[in-house]
Short mmCIF file of C-alpha atoms in Angstrom, two decimals:
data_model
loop_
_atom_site.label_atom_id
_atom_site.label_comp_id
_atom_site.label_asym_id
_atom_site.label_seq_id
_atom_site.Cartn_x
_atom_site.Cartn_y
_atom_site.Cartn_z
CA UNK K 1 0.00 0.00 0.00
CA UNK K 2 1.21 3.37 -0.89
CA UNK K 3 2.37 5.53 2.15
CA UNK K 4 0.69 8.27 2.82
CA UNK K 5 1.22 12.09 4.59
CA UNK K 6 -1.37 14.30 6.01
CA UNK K 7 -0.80 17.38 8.82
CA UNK K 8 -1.44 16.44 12.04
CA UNK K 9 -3.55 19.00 12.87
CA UNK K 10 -5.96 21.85 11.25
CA UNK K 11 -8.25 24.59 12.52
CA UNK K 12 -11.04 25.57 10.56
CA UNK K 13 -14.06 28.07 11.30
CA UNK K 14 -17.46 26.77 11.09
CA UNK K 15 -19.63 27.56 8.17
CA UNK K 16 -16.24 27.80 6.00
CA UNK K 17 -14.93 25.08 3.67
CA UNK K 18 -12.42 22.47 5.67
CA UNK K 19 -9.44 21.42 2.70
CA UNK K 20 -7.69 18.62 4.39
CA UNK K 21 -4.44 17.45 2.26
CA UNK K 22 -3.23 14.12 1.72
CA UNK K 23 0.08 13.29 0.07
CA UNK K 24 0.47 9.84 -1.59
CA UNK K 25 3.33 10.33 -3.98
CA UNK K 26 4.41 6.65 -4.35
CA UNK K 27 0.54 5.96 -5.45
CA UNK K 28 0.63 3.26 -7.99
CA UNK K 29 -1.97 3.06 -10.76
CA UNK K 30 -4.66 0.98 -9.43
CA UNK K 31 -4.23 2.48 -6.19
CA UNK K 32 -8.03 4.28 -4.85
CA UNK K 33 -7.95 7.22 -2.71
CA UNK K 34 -10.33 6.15 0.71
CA UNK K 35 -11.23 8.73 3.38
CA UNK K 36 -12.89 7.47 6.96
CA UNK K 37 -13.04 9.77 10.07
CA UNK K 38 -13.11 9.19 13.57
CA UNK K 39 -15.46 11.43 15.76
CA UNK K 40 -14.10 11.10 19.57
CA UNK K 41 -13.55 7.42 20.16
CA UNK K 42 -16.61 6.70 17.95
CA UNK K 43 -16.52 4.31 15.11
CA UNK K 44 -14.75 4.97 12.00
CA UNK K 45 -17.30 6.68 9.65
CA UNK K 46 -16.68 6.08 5.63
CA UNK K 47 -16.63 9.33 3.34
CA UNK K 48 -15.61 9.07 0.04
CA UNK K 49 -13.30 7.53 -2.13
CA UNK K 50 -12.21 7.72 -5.74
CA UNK K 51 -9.28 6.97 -8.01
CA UNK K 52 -8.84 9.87 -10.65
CA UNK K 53 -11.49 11.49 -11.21
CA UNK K 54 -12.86 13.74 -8.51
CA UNK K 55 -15.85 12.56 -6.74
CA UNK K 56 -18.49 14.33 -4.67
CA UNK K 57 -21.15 12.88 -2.28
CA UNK K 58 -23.61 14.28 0.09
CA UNK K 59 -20.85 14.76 2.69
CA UNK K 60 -17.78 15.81 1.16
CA UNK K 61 -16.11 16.57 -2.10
CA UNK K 62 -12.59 14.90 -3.10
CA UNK K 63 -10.31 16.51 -5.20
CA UNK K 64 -7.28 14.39 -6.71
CA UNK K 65 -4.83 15.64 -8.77
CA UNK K 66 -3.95 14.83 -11.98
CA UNK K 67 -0.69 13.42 -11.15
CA UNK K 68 -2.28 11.12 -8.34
CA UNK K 69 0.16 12.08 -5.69
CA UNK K 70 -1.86 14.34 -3.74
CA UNK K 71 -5.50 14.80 -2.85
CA UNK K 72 -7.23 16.93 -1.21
CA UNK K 73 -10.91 16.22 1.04
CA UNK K 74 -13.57 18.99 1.02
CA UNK K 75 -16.32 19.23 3.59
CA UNK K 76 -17.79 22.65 2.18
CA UNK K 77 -19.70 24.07 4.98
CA UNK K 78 -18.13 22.38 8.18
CA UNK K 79 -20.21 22.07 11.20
CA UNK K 80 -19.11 21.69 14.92
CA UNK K 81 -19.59 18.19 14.29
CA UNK K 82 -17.15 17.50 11.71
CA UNK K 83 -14.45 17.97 14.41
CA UNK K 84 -12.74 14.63 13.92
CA UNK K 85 -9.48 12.73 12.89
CA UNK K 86 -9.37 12.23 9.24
CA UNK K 87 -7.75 9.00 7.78
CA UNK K 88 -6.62 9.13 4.15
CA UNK K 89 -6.02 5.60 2.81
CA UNK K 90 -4.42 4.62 -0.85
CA UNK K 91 -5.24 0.96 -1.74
CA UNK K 92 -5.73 -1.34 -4.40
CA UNK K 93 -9.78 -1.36 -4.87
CA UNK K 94 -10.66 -3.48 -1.96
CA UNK K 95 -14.57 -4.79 -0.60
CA UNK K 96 -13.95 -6.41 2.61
CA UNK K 97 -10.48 -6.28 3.58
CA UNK K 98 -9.12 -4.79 6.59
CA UNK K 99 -8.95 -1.01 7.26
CA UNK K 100 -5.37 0.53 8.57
CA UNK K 101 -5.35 3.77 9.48
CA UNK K 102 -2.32 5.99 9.94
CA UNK K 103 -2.07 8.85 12.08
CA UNK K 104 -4.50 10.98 10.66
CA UNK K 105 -5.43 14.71 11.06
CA UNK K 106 -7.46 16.04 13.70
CA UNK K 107 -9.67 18.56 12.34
CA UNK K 108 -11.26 20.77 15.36
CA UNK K 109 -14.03 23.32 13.60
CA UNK K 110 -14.16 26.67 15.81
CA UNK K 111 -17.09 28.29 16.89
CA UNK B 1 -31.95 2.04 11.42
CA UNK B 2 -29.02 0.21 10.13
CA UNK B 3 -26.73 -0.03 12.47
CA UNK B 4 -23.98 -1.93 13.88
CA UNK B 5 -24.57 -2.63 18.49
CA UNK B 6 -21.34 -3.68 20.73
CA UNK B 7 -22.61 -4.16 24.09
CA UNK B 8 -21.27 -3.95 26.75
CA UNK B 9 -19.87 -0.18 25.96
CA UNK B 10 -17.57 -0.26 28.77
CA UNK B 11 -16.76 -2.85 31.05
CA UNK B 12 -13.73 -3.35 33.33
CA UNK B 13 -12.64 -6.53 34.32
CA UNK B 14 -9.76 -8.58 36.03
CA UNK B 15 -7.36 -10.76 34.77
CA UNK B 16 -8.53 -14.19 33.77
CA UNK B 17 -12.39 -13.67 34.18
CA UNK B 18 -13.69 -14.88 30.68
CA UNK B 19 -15.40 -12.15 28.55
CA UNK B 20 -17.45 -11.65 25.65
CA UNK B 21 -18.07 -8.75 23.62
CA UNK B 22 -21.55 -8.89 21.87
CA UNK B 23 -21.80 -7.79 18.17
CA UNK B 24 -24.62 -7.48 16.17
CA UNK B 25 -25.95 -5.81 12.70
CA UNK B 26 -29.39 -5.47 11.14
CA UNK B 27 -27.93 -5.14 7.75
CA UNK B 28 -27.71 -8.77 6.81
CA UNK B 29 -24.08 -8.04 5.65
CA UNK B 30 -21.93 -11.20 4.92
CA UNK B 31 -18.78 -9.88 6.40
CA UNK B 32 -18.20 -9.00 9.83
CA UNK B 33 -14.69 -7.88 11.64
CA UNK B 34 -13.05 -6.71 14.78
CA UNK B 35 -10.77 -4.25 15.43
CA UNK B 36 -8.64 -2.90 18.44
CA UNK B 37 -7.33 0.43 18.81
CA UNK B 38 -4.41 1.39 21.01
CA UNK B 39 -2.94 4.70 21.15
CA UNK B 40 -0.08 5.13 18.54
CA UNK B 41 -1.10 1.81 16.84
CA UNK B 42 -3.94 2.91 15.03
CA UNK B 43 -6.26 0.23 14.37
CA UNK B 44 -5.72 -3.01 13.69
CA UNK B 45 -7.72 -6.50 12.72
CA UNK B 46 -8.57 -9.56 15.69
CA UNK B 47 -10.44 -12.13 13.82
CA UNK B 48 -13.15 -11.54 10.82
CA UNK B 49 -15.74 -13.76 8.85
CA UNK B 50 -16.63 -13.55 5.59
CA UNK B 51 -20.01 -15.27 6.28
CA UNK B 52 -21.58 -17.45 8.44
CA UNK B 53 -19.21 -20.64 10.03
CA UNK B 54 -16.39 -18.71 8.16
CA UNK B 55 -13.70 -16.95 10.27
CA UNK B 56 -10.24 -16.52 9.97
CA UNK B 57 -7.24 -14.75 11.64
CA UNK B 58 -6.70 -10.75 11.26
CA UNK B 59 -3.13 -9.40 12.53
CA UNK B 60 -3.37 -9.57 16.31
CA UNK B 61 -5.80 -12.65 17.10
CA UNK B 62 -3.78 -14.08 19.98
CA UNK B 63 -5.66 -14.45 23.28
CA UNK B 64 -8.94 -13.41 21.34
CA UNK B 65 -11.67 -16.25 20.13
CA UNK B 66 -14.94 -15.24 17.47
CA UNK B 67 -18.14 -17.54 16.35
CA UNK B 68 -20.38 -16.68 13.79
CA UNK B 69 -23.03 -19.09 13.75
CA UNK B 70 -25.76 -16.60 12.49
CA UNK B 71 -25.37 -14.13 9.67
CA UNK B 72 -26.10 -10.86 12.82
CA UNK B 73 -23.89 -11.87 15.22
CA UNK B 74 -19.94 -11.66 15.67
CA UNK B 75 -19.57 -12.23 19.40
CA UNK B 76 -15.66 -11.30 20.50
CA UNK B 77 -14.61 -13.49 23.50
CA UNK B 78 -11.65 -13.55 25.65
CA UNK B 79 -11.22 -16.48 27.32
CA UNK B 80 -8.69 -15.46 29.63
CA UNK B 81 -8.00 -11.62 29.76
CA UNK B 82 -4.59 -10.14 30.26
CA UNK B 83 -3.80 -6.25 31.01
CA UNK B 84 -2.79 -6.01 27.34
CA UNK B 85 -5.50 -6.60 25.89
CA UNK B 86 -6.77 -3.05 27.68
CA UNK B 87 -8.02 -1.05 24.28
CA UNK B 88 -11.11 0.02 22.65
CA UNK B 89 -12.44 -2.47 20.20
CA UNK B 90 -14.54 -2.02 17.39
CA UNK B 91 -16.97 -4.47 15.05
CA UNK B 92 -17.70 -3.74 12.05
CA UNK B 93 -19.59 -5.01 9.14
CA UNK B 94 -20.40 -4.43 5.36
CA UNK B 95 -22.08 -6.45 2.26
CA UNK B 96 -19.86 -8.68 0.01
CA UNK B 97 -21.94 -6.86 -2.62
CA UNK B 98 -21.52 -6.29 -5.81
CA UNK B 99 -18.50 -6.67 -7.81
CA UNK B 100 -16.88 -3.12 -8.48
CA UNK B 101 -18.91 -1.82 -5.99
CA UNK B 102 -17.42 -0.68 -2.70
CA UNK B 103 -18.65 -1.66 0.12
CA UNK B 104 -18.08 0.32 2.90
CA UNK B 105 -17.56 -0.51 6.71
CA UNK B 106 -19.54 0.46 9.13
CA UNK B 107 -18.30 -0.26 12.97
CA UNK B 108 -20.18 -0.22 15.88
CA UNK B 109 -20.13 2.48 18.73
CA UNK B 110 -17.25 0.40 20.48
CA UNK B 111 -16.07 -1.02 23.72
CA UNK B 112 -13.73 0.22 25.87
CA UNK B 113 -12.79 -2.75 27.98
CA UNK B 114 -9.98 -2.30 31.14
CA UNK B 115 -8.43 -5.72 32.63
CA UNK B 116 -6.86 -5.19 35.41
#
């Protein structure tokens, strides 16, 4: 699985667009792009994923660029609630297999 | 609502008292998991089962035990509890589906269990 980097930490103000960045420059062509987040010691919560093109669903918008080595997650209006840890994954298209999450980036949304 | 239930949500324990961990999913969804998750590790795989009678070994299934006799239910048991096996566990479930479809996981509201 390809490696991946994301800040450790971000602060974004609620009602503005959160960009969280994810670097995966070793991504290999049939490589996806997963996101999950983790609200406080809650279960892992499935967001989007996608593998070049960029994908939007009812709760976020990914953005991958056209090189592959770097996307970037969009939650356009963020709420209090979106304050989470945000795990970007690179894998070969996968059903069932297990997760593995790195470290993540906490994401706190201010008032 | 669909929904993945752990019960109980916290429990602490001593060491050696035999434990299970109750999972269950109203999404009739073949596959069915645990997880751990220990500060600094991330998460990582106990036992899963692809579909009823069918389980197998994830990365850290030592001291840990699963059944899945019916297609809801993924019961976790310890048989004999240690101190390291302290951690917050998760289950979690999705549909062997369709193929080229992904099918997501969704985990239950997790355990935190304490052996002492």
């Amino acid at each position: 699985d390809a490696k991946t980097t994301q800040p450790t930490s971000m602060d974004c103000a609620e009602g503005r667009a959160a960009n969280l960045p994810c670097n995966h420059s070793t991504i290999s062509g049939n490589e996806y792009v997963y996101w999950y987040r983790q609200i406080h010691s809650q279960g892992p919560q499935y967001i989007i994923h996608g593998l070049k093109n960029n994908e939007t669903n009812e709760m976020a918008s990914l953005i991958i660029t056209e090189d592959r080595k770097s996307s970037t997650l969009i939650l356009p209006h963020a709420t209090l609630r979106d304050t989470a840890v945000y795990y970007c994954i690179v894998r070969v298209y996968f059903g069932n297999e297990k997760l593995t999450f790195g470290t993540g980036t906490r994401l706190t949304i201010i008032p | 609502e669909a929904q993945v239930t752990q019960n109980p949500r916290y429990l602490i324990t001593v060491t050696g008292k035999k434990l299970t961990v109750t999972c269950s999913q109203n999404m009739n969804h073949e596959y069915m998991s645990w997880y751990r998750q220990d500060p600094g590790l991330g998460l990582r795989q106990i036992y899963y089962s692809m579909n009823v009678e069918v389980t197998d070994k994830g990365d850290v299934p030592e001291g840990y035990k699963v059944s899945r006799k019916e297609k809801r239910n993924f019961p976790l048991i310890l048989e004999s509890p240690s101190p390291n096996q302290t951690s917050l566990y998760f289950c979690a479930s999705s549909s062997l589906g369709q193929v080229g479809k992904y099918n997501e996981q969704f985990f239950g509201p997790g355990t935190r269990l304490t052996v002492l």
